[in-house]
Every structure is written in C-alpha cells, then in structure tokens.
Amino acid sequence: MLIDLRSDTFTKPSAEMLEAMMQAPVGDDVFGEDPTVNRLETITAEMFGMEAALFCPSGTMANQIAIKCHTQPGNEIICEKNSHVYIYEGGGIAFNSGCQVKPIEGIRGLITAEQVQQLINPEDIHKAPTALVSLENTSNRGGGACYEFDEILKIKNTCVENSLKLHLDGARLWNALVAKNETPAQFGEVFDTISVCLSKGLGAPVGSVLIGKNDFINKARRVRKIFGGGMRQAGYLAAAGIYAYEFNYGKLAQDHQHAKEIAEALLKKDFIGKMLPVETNILIFEVHGHYSPVSFAEKLKKLNILVIPISPTQVRMVLHLDITQQMVREVVEVIGHL
Ligand SMILES: Cc1ncc(COP(=O)(O)O)c(C=O)c1O
C-alpha cells in the first residue's frame, strides 16, 4: 500500500466521479456551448454571490489571468514573499503581465493590513504604481494557515482607500472555509477576484475557477484564450468539479483530523523540531538529529510513505481524499517505530 502524502494534487478521480464525467453533456466551450462548463461556472459564481466565473485549466492560469486583467505593465503587486503567485508560477507575473512584486515577510504566509499600508508606493515618478494586493488562503508554504476574516476586511479597507484591487489565490480556500466555519459568500463580498482549485482538496483531476464581476470575467475569457486556455469539450472536466462540490467538499474536515493525528505522532519524536500549527490538511515541520529532511523522506519512502523535503530543514506532508483512515493509522504506526 503506497501512501502518497506529497500533495493533495495527487488524488485520482473515484469511479463515481469518472462516471459523472462520462455522463456529462458537452459542447464547444470556446463557443460558450458546453452546458456542463456553463453549469460549473454558474454554480461557482452563485456559491460566492459573485456575478460570473471562468473555468480554467489550472490554478496557475486562473491566478495569472487575474493578475493580467487587474494590472498594466510596470505596475507593482503586493503579496507575501512565499506566495504561490510569486515563487511557484514560473515568473509569470513578469512574463505575462510585465509587473514587479513587492514581497512582504508574513507570518505563516499571512500578511496584515498594516504591512500592506506601509508598502503602497506614493504617487512619485520614480516608483512603480501599486495596483494589486494578492492574498493566499490557505497559505501553502505557511502550512495550510488560514487568515482571520477580520484581517481580510482590514486589508480590503486599505485597498479601497488606495484604489487597489484585491485578488485571492484560493487554491485551498475550501479547507479554510471548513476550518474557520466561513462561507464562500463572505469571501465573494470582499474580493474583486477569487481563484479556487477543483484539483486539490476536492479531488478533481483538473481545473480551477476564476470568479469576479461580469466585465472582469469577459476580459478574463479573452485573456484565457490568448494564454491558450480555451478548451473545447471541457465539460468532461467541469463535471468532475460539479461532482466534487456535491460529494467531496464535506470530506475535507476528515483530512484536517487526519493531519492532526499524524502531527501528534510526529511530535512525540525527538528528531522532529518546530512544527507549524496544523490548521488544515498540511503539515510542515523541522527534522533534525539523526535524520535530515532528505534522509527522513528516503526512510519513509522505503516504508511506502511519500513526503517532500521542502527546505534544507523542513518536511511537508499533505492529507487528502485518497488517504484513508487505515493509511493514517499505518503512518502513525510507522512514525512510532522510527
Ligand atoms: C496556493 C496555490 N495556488 C495555486 C496553485 C496552482 O495550481 P495548479 O497546480 O493547478 O496550477 C497551487 C498549486 O499547488 C497552490 O498550492
């Protein structure tokens, strides 16, 4: 039994999800004629209380389209220094949008309104005009950390006062909603745009959705085409997302519980150092003493458990839909014997 804790992107569609995909009515989505894509977009927009949505092939593309549509070349974007849009999207902010980033050192990937306020450039010909603030919730490199909603509201006020747009990389927003008992509509009210992933905790094989106002999504649809993301009978993929909303969203709390059980087992070990608080489905912890992160990952691999050493001192484990209770028990037992 292989237990793959490298990422929640490794989930494979269940037989029921595949069946839903096979049964999906489809059409040419570039012509706006795929009924299943249209349904996914409508359901998602309505869930967030926003006007419109756009199905995208990946979270990266959804974020990059949002950034492109919110900015002009030469603008500056404020985000946390470890945010996905900045460090894991191939330099896309510069490549696609011709913008530069003012990275902020946050706490577990989360930034504050006060920090944003301090980094907004004044009106000055020497400075790049600040155009956009991009938040990530949950924060991947922050170990699945969630924002306090009050702080998000404060950041929104700062954005409004300074005419900045506010984007949310919500690849794992679902996990935050479950952990903090929040609703999509709360987020839809605050953000100009939100990208959500179907292919992480929700277990769909492909796809993300970008949500915003009608005008914005019309523009985003055009940029998606330019970026090569206009898909044809994409309803087969969208159907997986619709299935996931109905059947997999309710299972996220289980992943969070599994993460806590594994954390408890790890913290009993003297070779485990500082662990980031476990709020959702991600564990990030230091490994020292007789293991390094690499040798720890290699040892686990020999025992059929896959994890990722994400820095010279840290290892990451991610819980997801394909990790059963029995697998968690196995991981806890293996850790106990290390
Ligand atoms: C926080 C965050 N945003 C965006 C993405 C990008 O998603 P995709 O892999 O679908 O491009 C990821 C991927 O892991 C992520 O963790």
Tab-separated table of C-alpha atoms in Angstrom, residues 26-317:
chain	number	residue	atom	x	y	z
A	26	VAL	CA	-20.679	18.653	-23.642
A	27	GLY	CA	-20.221	21.192	-26.428
A	28	ASP	CA	-17.548	23.577	-27.666
A	29	ASP	CA	-16.729	25.800	-24.697
A	30	VAL	CA	-14.748	28.294	-26.803
A	31	PHE	CA	-18.111	29.000	-28.436
A	32	GLY	CA	-19.731	29.105	-24.973
A	33	GLU	CA	-21.701	25.974	-25.875
A	34	ASP	CA	-20.601	23.467	-23.264
A	35	PRO	CA	-23.585	23.087	-20.923
A	36	THR	CA	-21.555	21.417	-18.174
A	37	VAL	CA	-18.870	24.129	-18.140
A	38	ASN	CA	-21.608	26.761	-18.129
A	39	ARG	CA	-23.251	24.995	-15.205
A	40	LEU	CA	-19.994	24.785	-13.232
A	41	GLU	CA	-19.373	28.497	-13.824
A	42	THR	CA	-22.909	29.431	-12.770
A	43	ILE	CA	-22.847	27.225	-9.659
A	44	THR	CA	-19.477	28.638	-8.594
A	45	ALA	CA	-20.420	32.281	-9.163
A	46	GLU	CA	-23.679	31.781	-7.244
A	47	MET	CA	-21.923	29.998	-4.388
A	48	PHE	CA	-19.719	33.074	-3.887
A	49	GLY	CA	-22.525	35.539	-4.561
A	50	MET	CA	-20.462	36.952	-7.429
A	51	GLU	CA	-21.594	37.815	-10.954
A	52	ALA	CA	-19.606	35.425	-13.132
A	53	ALA	CA	-16.971	32.713	-13.279
A	54	LEU	CA	-14.493	31.229	-15.747
A	55	PHE	CA	-13.339	27.603	-15.863
A	56	CYS	CA	-9.548	27.431	-16.264
A	57	PRO	CA	-7.181	24.506	-16.825
A	58	SER	CA	-5.095	25.251	-13.719
A	59	GLY	CA	-4.788	27.394	-10.614
A	60	THR	CA	-1.696	28.968	-12.104
A	61	MET	CA	-3.610	30.080	-15.183
A	62	ALA	CA	-6.533	31.400	-13.118
A	63	ASN	CA	-4.157	33.488	-10.966
A	64	GLN	CA	-2.150	34.714	-13.936
A	65	ILE	CA	-5.267	35.724	-15.868
A	66	ALA	CA	-6.490	37.658	-12.813
A	67	ILE	CA	-3.154	39.445	-12.442
A	68	LYS	CA	-3.054	40.269	-16.164
A	69	CYS	CA	-6.572	41.716	-16.080
A	70	HIS	CA	-6.027	43.757	-12.895
A	71	THR	CA	-2.750	45.420	-13.936
A	72	GLN	CA	-0.822	47.333	-16.564
A	73	PRO	CA	2.850	46.644	-17.420
A	74	GLY	CA	5.080	48.487	-14.963
A	75	ASN	CA	2.647	48.158	-12.052
A	76	GLU	CA	3.594	46.718	-8.680
A	77	ILE	CA	1.841	43.870	-6.870
A	78	ILE	CA	1.927	43.333	-3.115
A	79	CYS	CA	1.937	39.751	-1.857
A	80	GLU	CA	3.556	37.559	0.768
A	81	LYS	CA	7.122	36.531	-0.089
A	82	ASN	CA	6.309	32.798	-0.230
A	83	SER	CA	3.035	33.121	-2.095
A	84	HIS	CA	2.408	30.754	-4.985
A	85	VAL	CA	1.810	33.575	-7.474
A	86	TYR	CA	5.303	34.911	-6.730
A	87	ILE	CA	7.552	31.885	-6.211
A	88	TYR	CA	5.841	28.978	-7.961
A	89	GLU	CA	4.316	30.363	-11.147
A	90	GLY	CA	7.466	30.483	-13.241
A	91	GLY	CA	7.958	34.241	-13.048
A	92	GLY	CA	4.538	34.606	-14.685
A	93	ILE	CA	3.876	37.994	-13.097
A	94	ALA	CA	6.832	39.442	-15.020
A	95	PHE	CA	6.408	37.249	-18.103
A	96	ASN	CA	2.672	37.636	-18.643
A	97	SER	CA	1.875	40.987	-17.091
A	98	GLY	CA	5.179	42.915	-17.100
A	99	CYS	CA	4.707	43.737	-13.423
A	100	GLN	CA	7.032	43.644	-10.455
A	101	VAL	CA	6.361	42.342	-6.968
A	102	LYS	CA	6.825	43.953	-3.580
A	103	PRO	CA	7.080	40.819	-1.427
A	104	ILE	CA	6.128	41.034	2.255
A	105	GLU	CA	7.525	38.828	5.022
A	106	GLY	CA	4.351	37.486	6.607
A	107	ILE	CA	3.695	35.103	9.444
A	108	ARG	CA	2.982	31.606	8.049
A	109	GLY	CA	2.275	33.160	4.668
A	110	LEU	CA	-0.270	35.630	6.034
A	111	ILE	CA	0.118	39.401	5.816
A	112	THR	CA	-1.577	42.297	7.615
A	113	ALA	CA	-3.335	45.478	6.541
A	114	GLU	CA	-0.666	47.474	8.358
A	115	GLN	CA	2.078	45.853	6.253
A	116	VAL	CA	0.132	46.466	3.047
A	117	GLN	CA	-0.400	50.126	4.000
A	118	GLN	CA	3.333	50.621	4.565
A	119	LEU	CA	4.296	49.168	1.184
A	120	ILE	CA	1.937	51.077	-1.091
A	121	ASN	CA	4.038	53.318	-3.278
A	122	PRO	CA	3.353	57.044	-3.112
A	123	GLU	CA	2.486	59.000	-6.261
A	124	ASP	CA	6.055	59.554	-7.482
A	125	ILE	CA	7.514	59.170	-10.973
A	126	HIS	CA	10.384	57.121	-9.512
A	127	LYS	CA	8.024	54.470	-8.191
A	128	ALA	CA	6.004	51.705	-9.840
A	129	PRO	CA	2.287	52.359	-9.313
A	130	THR	CA	0.910	49.823	-6.823
A	131	ALA	CA	-2.130	48.204	-8.452
A	132	LEU	CA	-2.977	44.932	-6.767
A	133	VAL	CA	-2.812	43.027	-3.490
A	134	SER	CA	-2.861	39.230	-3.787
A	135	LEU	CA	-3.595	37.054	-0.735
A	136	GLU	CA	-3.352	33.264	-0.425
A	137	ASN	CA	-5.835	31.377	1.803
A	138	THR	CA	-4.932	28.814	2.974
A	139	SER	CA	-1.241	29.541	2.668
A	140	ASN	CA	0.589	26.573	1.175
A	141	ARG	CA	4.087	27.460	2.422
A	142	GLY	CA	2.522	28.642	5.662
A	143	GLY	CA	1.496	25.033	6.397
A	144	GLY	CA	-2.150	25.481	5.415
A	145	ALA	CA	-2.559	28.555	7.625
A	146	CYS	CA	-5.861	30.459	7.443
A	147	TYR	CA	-6.498	34.203	7.579
A	148	GLU	CA	-8.613	35.703	10.327
A	149	PHE	CA	-11.546	37.186	8.420
A	150	ASP	CA	-11.219	40.478	10.340
A	151	GLU	CA	-7.721	40.961	8.943
A	152	ILE	CA	-9.017	40.348	5.418
A	153	LEU	CA	-11.630	43.079	5.988
A	154	LYS	CA	-8.924	45.469	7.154
A	155	ILE	CA	-6.821	44.675	4.072
A	156	LYS	CA	-9.885	45.305	1.908
A	157	ASN	CA	-10.368	48.737	3.517
A	158	THR	CA	-6.737	49.586	2.837
A	159	CYS	CA	-7.210	48.535	-0.795
A	160	VAL	CA	-10.388	50.601	-1.200
A	161	GLU	CA	-8.786	53.690	0.381
A	162	ASN	CA	-5.839	53.394	-2.023
A	163	SER	CA	-7.733	52.299	-5.158
A	164	LEU	CA	-6.051	48.882	-5.232
A	165	LYS	CA	-7.648	45.684	-6.468
A	166	LEU	CA	-7.731	42.634	-4.178
A	167	HIS	CA	-7.247	39.096	-5.528
A	168	LEU	CA	-7.437	35.835	-3.584
A	169	ASP	CA	-5.472	32.753	-4.559
A	170	GLY	CA	-7.971	30.348	-3.048
A	171	ALA	CA	-6.454	27.121	-4.322
A	172	ARG	CA	-7.280	25.710	-0.881
A	173	LEU	CA	-9.947	28.190	0.161
A	174	TRP	CA	-12.265	25.207	0.683
A	175	ASN	CA	-10.041	23.996	3.507
A	176	ALA	CA	-10.078	27.441	5.131
A	177	LEU	CA	-13.883	27.655	4.901
A	178	VAL	CA	-14.219	24.315	6.670
A	179	ALA	CA	-11.558	25.031	9.307
A	180	LYS	CA	-12.879	28.517	10.138
A	181	ASN	CA	-16.568	27.783	9.612
A	182	GLU	CA	-16.830	30.513	6.966
A	183	THR	CA	-18.919	30.768	3.801
A	184	PRO	CA	-17.923	31.396	0.172
A	185	ALA	CA	-20.330	34.366	0.113
A	186	GLN	CA	-18.325	36.120	2.854
A	187	PHE	CA	-15.292	35.993	0.574
A	188	GLY	CA	-17.249	36.909	-2.544
A	189	GLU	CA	-18.321	40.145	-0.875
A	190	VAL	CA	-14.763	41.247	-0.158
A	191	PHE	CA	-12.525	40.212	-3.042
A	192	ASP	CA	-12.503	41.635	-6.567
A	193	THR	CA	-11.476	38.208	-7.848
A	194	ILE	CA	-11.027	34.745	-6.380
A	195	SER	CA	-9.402	31.685	-7.929
A	196	VAL	CA	-10.388	28.311	-6.492
A	197	CYS	CA	-8.944	24.900	-7.370
A	198	LEU	CA	-11.007	21.801	-8.026
A	199	SER	CA	-7.910	19.624	-8.345
A	200	LYS	CA	-6.565	19.826	-4.777
A	201	GLY	CA	-8.623	19.005	-1.679
A	202	LEU	CA	-11.768	18.460	-3.743
A	203	GLY	CA	-10.136	15.652	-5.693
A	204	ALA	CA	-10.987	16.552	-9.302
A	205	PRO	CA	-8.270	15.631	-11.811
A	206	VAL	CA	-8.043	19.056	-13.497
A	207	GLY	CA	-9.382	22.556	-13.196
A	208	SER	CA	-9.750	25.835	-11.386
A	209	VAL	CA	-12.373	28.549	-11.467
A	210	LEU	CA	-11.801	32.302	-11.527
A	211	ILE	CA	-14.696	34.338	-10.106
A	212	GLY	CA	-15.444	38.059	-10.396
A	213	LYS	CA	-17.709	40.720	-11.887
A	214	ASN	CA	-19.257	40.286	-15.369
A	215	ASP	CA	-16.994	42.842	-17.068
A	216	PHE	CA	-13.924	41.349	-15.476
A	217	ILE	CA	-14.782	37.786	-16.463
A	218	ASN	CA	-15.496	38.886	-20.069
A	219	LYS	CA	-12.000	40.317	-20.189
A	220	ALA	CA	-10.593	37.231	-18.427
A	221	ARG	CA	-12.243	34.974	-21.026
A	222	ARG	CA	-10.349	36.820	-23.729
A	223	VAL	CA	-7.048	36.546	-21.825
A	224	ARG	CA	-7.666	32.831	-21.201
A	225	LYS	CA	-7.886	32.383	-24.989
A	226	ILE	CA	-4.663	34.335	-25.504
A	227	PHE	CA	-2.904	32.202	-22.867
A	228	GLY	CA	-4.025	29.075	-24.735
A	229	GLY	CA	-6.542	28.039	-22.101
A	230	GLY	CA	-9.648	27.984	-24.288
A	231	MET	CA	-10.731	24.342	-24.142
A	232	ARG	CA	-13.318	22.603	-26.302
A	233	GLN	CA	-15.418	19.757	-24.797
A	234	ALA	CA	-14.200	20.722	-21.332
A	235	GLY	CA	-17.492	19.668	-19.780
A	236	TYR	CA	-15.990	16.254	-19.071
A	237	LEU	CA	-13.587	18.022	-16.711
A	238	ALA	CA	-16.109	20.516	-15.361
A	239	ALA	CA	-18.357	17.579	-14.433
A	240	ALA	CA	-15.666	16.378	-12.023
A	241	GLY	CA	-15.798	19.786	-10.314
A	242	ILE	CA	-19.582	19.726	-10.011
A	243	TYR	CA	-19.365	16.209	-8.563
A	244	ALA	CA	-16.663	17.362	-6.124
A	245	TYR	CA	-18.784	20.277	-4.843
A	246	GLU	CA	-21.584	17.862	-4.068
A	247	PHE	CA	-19.731	14.870	-2.711
A	248	ASN	CA	-16.161	15.795	-1.705
A	249	TYR	CA	-16.429	19.201	-0.032
A	250	GLY	CA	-17.972	17.504	3.019
A	251	LYS	CA	-14.944	15.216	3.371
A	252	LEU	CA	-12.358	17.965	3.944
A	253	ALA	CA	-12.854	18.004	7.715
A	254	GLN	CA	-11.678	14.387	7.730
A	255	ASP	CA	-8.370	15.408	6.088
A	256	HIS	CA	-7.875	18.039	8.793
A	257	GLN	CA	-8.500	15.452	11.504
A	258	HIS	CA	-6.014	13.059	9.845
A	259	ALA	CA	-3.394	15.834	9.748
A	260	LYS	CA	-3.792	16.367	13.495
A	261	GLU	CA	-3.431	12.631	14.215
A	262	ILE	CA	-0.173	12.430	12.255
A	263	ALA	CA	1.093	15.651	13.870
A	264	GLU	CA	0.519	14.167	17.304
A	265	ALA	CA	2.563	11.071	16.396
A	266	LEU	CA	5.397	13.157	14.953
A	267	LEU	CA	5.630	15.483	17.941
A	268	LYS	CA	6.436	12.529	20.221
A	269	LYS	CA	9.703	12.042	18.318
A	270	ASP	CA	12.946	13.733	19.378
A	271	PHE	CA	14.089	14.213	15.760
A	272	ILE	CA	11.075	16.407	14.992
A	273	GLY	CA	11.703	20.106	15.595
A	274	LYS	CA	9.391	23.059	15.266
A	275	MET	CA	6.082	22.279	13.569
A	276	LEU	CA	3.831	24.952	12.088
A	277	PRO	CA	0.380	24.945	13.732
A	278	VAL	CA	-1.803	22.370	11.977
A	279	GLU	CA	-4.941	24.270	10.957
A	280	THR	CA	-5.994	22.343	7.856
A	281	ASN	CA	-4.576	19.490	5.729
A	282	ILE	CA	-0.882	20.489	5.545
A	283	LEU	CA	1.917	19.622	7.977
A	284	ILE	CA	5.255	21.440	7.795
A	285	PHE	CA	7.869	20.545	10.385
A	286	GLU	CA	11.592	20.623	11.034
A	287	VAL	CA	13.590	17.407	11.087
A	288	HIS	CA	16.963	17.264	12.866
A	289	GLY	CA	19.234	14.991	14.908
A	290	HIS	CA	19.767	11.590	13.301
A	291	TYR	CA	17.575	12.489	10.299
A	292	SER	CA	17.826	15.280	7.767
A	293	PRO	CA	14.680	16.171	5.785
A	294	VAL	CA	16.099	14.228	2.824
A	295	SER	CA	17.109	11.113	4.802
A	296	PHE	CA	13.743	11.191	6.642
A	297	ALA	CA	11.901	11.271	3.291
A	298	GLU	CA	14.105	8.440	1.969
A	299	LYS	CA	13.485	6.323	5.067
A	300	LEU	CA	9.712	6.802	4.738
A	301	LYS	CA	9.866	6.034	1.025
A	302	LYS	CA	11.362	2.624	1.819
A	303	LEU	CA	8.306	2.085	4.021
A	304	ASN	CA	5.955	3.107	1.166
A	305	ILE	CA	5.179	6.583	2.501
A	306	LEU	CA	5.957	9.529	0.231
A	307	VAL	CA	6.641	13.012	1.654
A	308	ILE	CA	8.504	16.081	0.371
A	309	PRO	CA	11.554	17.728	1.948
A	310	ILE	CA	10.577	21.327	1.164
A	311	SER	CA	13.599	23.159	2.568
A	312	PRO	CA	17.019	22.255	3.974
A	313	THR	CA	15.343	21.945	7.401
A	314	GLN	CA	11.680	21.106	6.741
A	315	VAL	CA	9.451	18.305	5.501
A	316	ARG	CA	5.884	18.679	4.217
A	317	MET	CA	3.045	16.179	4.383
